[in-house]
Short mmCIF file of C-alpha atoms in Angstrom, two decimals:
data_model
loop_
_atom_site.label_atom_id
_atom_site.label_comp_id
_atom_site.label_asym_id
_atom_site.label_seq_id
_atom_site.Cartn_x
_atom_site.Cartn_y
_atom_site.Cartn_z
CA UNK A 1 103.50 89.85 134.73
CA UNK A 2 101.06 87.42 133.04
CA UNK A 3 99.93 90.05 130.56
CA UNK A 4 103.53 90.72 129.59
CA UNK A 5 104.21 86.99 129.20
CA UNK A 6 101.16 86.51 126.97
CA UNK A 7 102.09 89.61 124.96
CA UNK A 8 105.52 88.14 124.29
CA UNK A 9 103.97 84.81 123.23
CA UNK A 10 101.69 86.64 120.79
CA UNK A 11 104.58 88.85 119.66
CA UNK A 12 102.73 92.01 120.73
CA UNK A 13 104.19 95.09 122.38
CA UNK A 14 104.31 94.45 126.12
CA UNK A 15 103.42 98.01 127.11
CA UNK A 16 101.77 98.79 130.41
CA UNK A 17 98.04 99.38 130.13
CA UNK A 18 96.78 102.92 130.53
CA UNK A 19 94.70 103.66 133.58
CA UNK A 20 91.12 104.94 133.39
CA UNK A 21 92.33 108.55 133.36
CA UNK A 22 94.98 110.58 131.63
CA UNK A 23 96.74 113.14 133.81
CA UNK A 24 96.70 115.85 131.12
CA UNK A 25 94.44 116.99 128.28
CA UNK A 26 91.81 114.49 127.13
CA UNK A 27 93.23 114.57 123.63
CA UNK A 28 96.40 112.92 124.90
CA UNK A 29 94.34 109.76 125.45
CA UNK A 30 95.14 108.94 121.80
CA UNK A 31 98.31 107.11 122.85
CA UNK A 32 96.40 105.12 125.47
CA UNK A 33 93.79 104.16 122.88
CA UNK A 34 96.44 102.99 120.44
CA UNK A 35 98.14 100.89 123.13
CA UNK A 36 94.83 99.36 124.25
CA UNK A 37 93.89 98.50 120.68
CA UNK A 38 97.28 96.86 120.09
CA UNK A 39 96.94 94.85 123.31
CA UNK A 40 93.38 93.56 122.70
CA UNK A 41 94.49 90.01 121.76
CA UNK A 42 96.57 89.73 124.95
CA UNK A 43 93.67 91.00 127.05
CA UNK A 44 91.34 88.49 125.38
CA UNK A 45 93.78 85.67 126.18
CA UNK A 46 94.04 86.75 129.82
CA UNK A 47 90.31 87.14 130.35
CA UNK A 48 89.32 83.97 128.51
CA UNK A 49 90.06 82.14 131.77
CA UNK A 50 87.38 84.14 133.56
CA UNK A 51 84.61 83.15 131.14
CA UNK A 52 81.95 80.67 132.22
CA UNK A 53 82.28 77.09 130.97
CA UNK A 54 79.48 77.68 128.45
CA UNK A 55 81.14 80.88 127.19
CA UNK A 56 84.52 79.15 126.93
CA UNK A 57 82.90 76.58 124.67
CA UNK A 58 81.19 79.32 122.68
CA UNK A 59 84.44 81.26 122.14
CA UNK A 60 86.78 78.27 121.72
CA UNK A 61 86.85 78.65 117.91
CA UNK A 62 87.73 82.40 117.95
CA UNK A 63 90.45 81.59 120.49
CA UNK A 64 91.85 78.91 118.17
CA UNK A 65 91.75 81.36 115.25
CA UNK A 66 93.73 83.83 117.36
CA UNK A 67 96.32 81.14 118.10
CA UNK A 68 96.62 80.46 114.39
CA UNK A 69 96.83 84.15 113.49
CA UNK A 70 99.67 84.73 115.94
CA UNK A 71 101.45 81.40 115.23
CA UNK A 72 101.18 80.18 118.83
CA UNK A 73 102.72 76.70 119.19
CA UNK A 74 101.38 73.92 121.43
CA UNK A 75 103.84 74.61 124.27
CA UNK A 76 102.86 78.31 124.34
CA UNK A 77 99.16 77.39 124.23
CA UNK A 78 99.68 75.10 127.23
CA UNK A 79 101.47 77.91 129.09
CA UNK A 80 98.63 80.35 128.35
CA UNK A 81 96.13 77.80 129.65
CA UNK A 82 98.16 77.45 132.89
CA UNK A 83 98.17 81.25 133.28
CA UNK A 84 94.40 81.42 132.72
CA UNK A 85 93.80 78.70 135.31
CA UNK A 86 96.12 80.35 137.86
CA UNK A 87 94.34 83.67 137.45
CA UNK A 88 90.93 82.03 137.73
CA UNK A 89 91.90 80.28 140.99
CA UNK A 90 92.91 83.53 142.67
CA UNK A 91 90.48 84.70 145.32
CA UNK A 92 88.53 87.77 144.32
CA UNK A 93 86.33 90.22 146.09
CA UNK A 94 82.76 90.63 144.82
CA UNK A 95 83.87 93.90 143.20
CA UNK A 96 86.74 92.09 141.49
CA UNK A 97 84.38 89.43 140.14
CA UNK A 98 82.04 92.11 138.80
CA UNK A 99 84.94 93.93 137.16
CA UNK A 100 86.13 90.71 135.48
CA UNK A 101 82.58 90.05 134.31
CA UNK A 102 82.33 93.55 132.77
CA UNK A 103 85.70 93.23 131.05
CA UNK A 104 84.80 89.78 129.66
CA UNK A 105 81.53 91.23 128.41
CA UNK A 106 83.38 93.99 126.51
CA UNK A 107 86.20 91.75 125.20
CA UNK A 108 84.24 88.68 124.18
CA UNK A 109 80.47 89.26 124.04
CA UNK A 110 80.58 92.82 122.69
CA UNK A 111 83.90 92.64 120.85
CA UNK A 112 82.66 94.22 117.63
CA UNK A 113 81.11 97.17 119.45
CA UNK A 114 84.16 97.60 121.67
CA UNK A 115 86.59 97.60 118.75
CA UNK A 116 84.33 99.94 116.76
CA UNK A 117 84.07 102.44 119.62
CA UNK A 118 87.80 102.27 120.26
CA UNK A 119 88.51 102.77 116.54
CA UNK A 120 86.21 105.79 116.34
CA UNK A 121 87.84 107.26 119.43
CA UNK A 122 91.32 106.69 117.97
CA UNK A 123 90.24 108.23 114.67
CA UNK A 124 88.77 111.33 116.28
CA UNK A 125 91.65 111.66 118.72
CA UNK A 126 94.05 111.46 115.78
CA UNK A 127 92.70 114.79 114.62
CA UNK A 128 94.25 116.32 117.72
CA UNK A 129 97.77 115.53 116.53
CA UNK A 130 97.96 118.80 114.56
CA UNK A 131 100.04 120.77 117.06
CA UNK A 132 99.12 124.41 117.62
CA UNK A 133 96.59 124.32 114.78
CA UNK A 134 94.56 121.41 116.09
CA UNK A 135 92.54 119.41 113.59
CA UNK A 136 89.69 118.88 116.07
CA UNK A 137 88.43 122.34 115.15
CA UNK A 138 88.49 121.36 111.46
CA UNK A 139 86.55 118.19 112.29
CA UNK A 140 83.92 120.24 114.14
CA UNK A 141 83.65 122.69 111.24
CA UNK A 142 83.23 119.82 108.75
CA UNK A 143 80.54 118.18 110.90
CA UNK A 144 78.66 121.48 111.14
CA UNK A 145 78.93 121.99 107.38
CA UNK A 146 77.57 118.48 106.75
CA UNK A 147 74.72 118.96 109.23
CA UNK A 148 73.74 122.30 107.70
CA UNK A 149 73.77 120.76 104.21
CA UNK A 150 71.45 118.05 105.49
CA UNK A 151 69.09 120.57 107.11
CA UNK A 152 68.97 122.55 103.85
CA UNK A 153 67.03 119.70 102.27
CA UNK A 154 64.18 120.29 104.72
CA UNK A 155 64.37 123.91 105.90
CA UNK A 156 64.58 127.22 104.03
CA UNK A 157 68.12 128.60 103.91
CA UNK A 158 67.21 131.89 105.66
CA UNK A 159 66.05 129.94 108.74
CA UNK A 160 69.39 128.16 108.94
CA UNK A 161 71.69 131.13 108.30
CA UNK A 162 69.96 133.35 110.88
CA UNK A 163 69.81 130.67 113.61
CA UNK A 164 72.17 130.35 116.54
CA UNK A 165 74.03 127.08 117.17
CA UNK A 166 71.50 126.12 119.85
CA UNK A 167 68.56 126.84 117.55
CA UNK A 168 70.16 124.75 114.79
CA UNK A 169 70.58 121.81 117.15
CA UNK A 170 66.98 122.20 118.33
CA UNK A 171 65.74 122.43 114.75
CA UNK A 172 67.72 119.31 113.81
CA UNK A 173 66.27 117.41 116.76
CA UNK A 174 62.69 118.32 115.83
CA UNK A 175 63.37 117.39 112.21
CA UNK A 176 64.77 114.03 113.23
CA UNK A 177 61.68 113.29 115.34
CA UNK A 178 59.41 114.22 112.42
CA UNK A 179 61.36 111.98 110.04
CA UNK A 180 61.23 109.05 112.43
CA UNK A 181 57.47 109.41 112.81
CA UNK A 182 56.92 109.08 109.06
#
């Protein structure tokens, strides 16, 4: 209810969040990723109330920038603050507190990493939208081609062309270790 209210204030789609699993093929998680990405500002608003006092001070400026970006007026800001306080006053189990802490960590402290990982996942999952001729296979083939081109700089071609997939991966791993030791 609060998430939907904040979504409406921010003029975001008020879709229901996806659960931690998708009941069918993993590639169908693309839609869940897109919805989560679109809802990130609403999630950040909700979970801001669970931050420590020091963290609230630290993230006050990004919160204000979000209000400006989404044209949130003073009355709506006051309502969001009331929602945050109400949620923070609710009694929680130790597991609930830990979950809130983990979510705050991902939304606020590790925002760049979280958005990057979500974006990569959405990008790779988007390759699955090719119907019967899935583009995931094309992505795999392109990655293999790129990796083999890289290996060709360091290994004779006949060693690469005669190797199995497992041998190529092993060879690449050994090569990477050697390069890192230089």
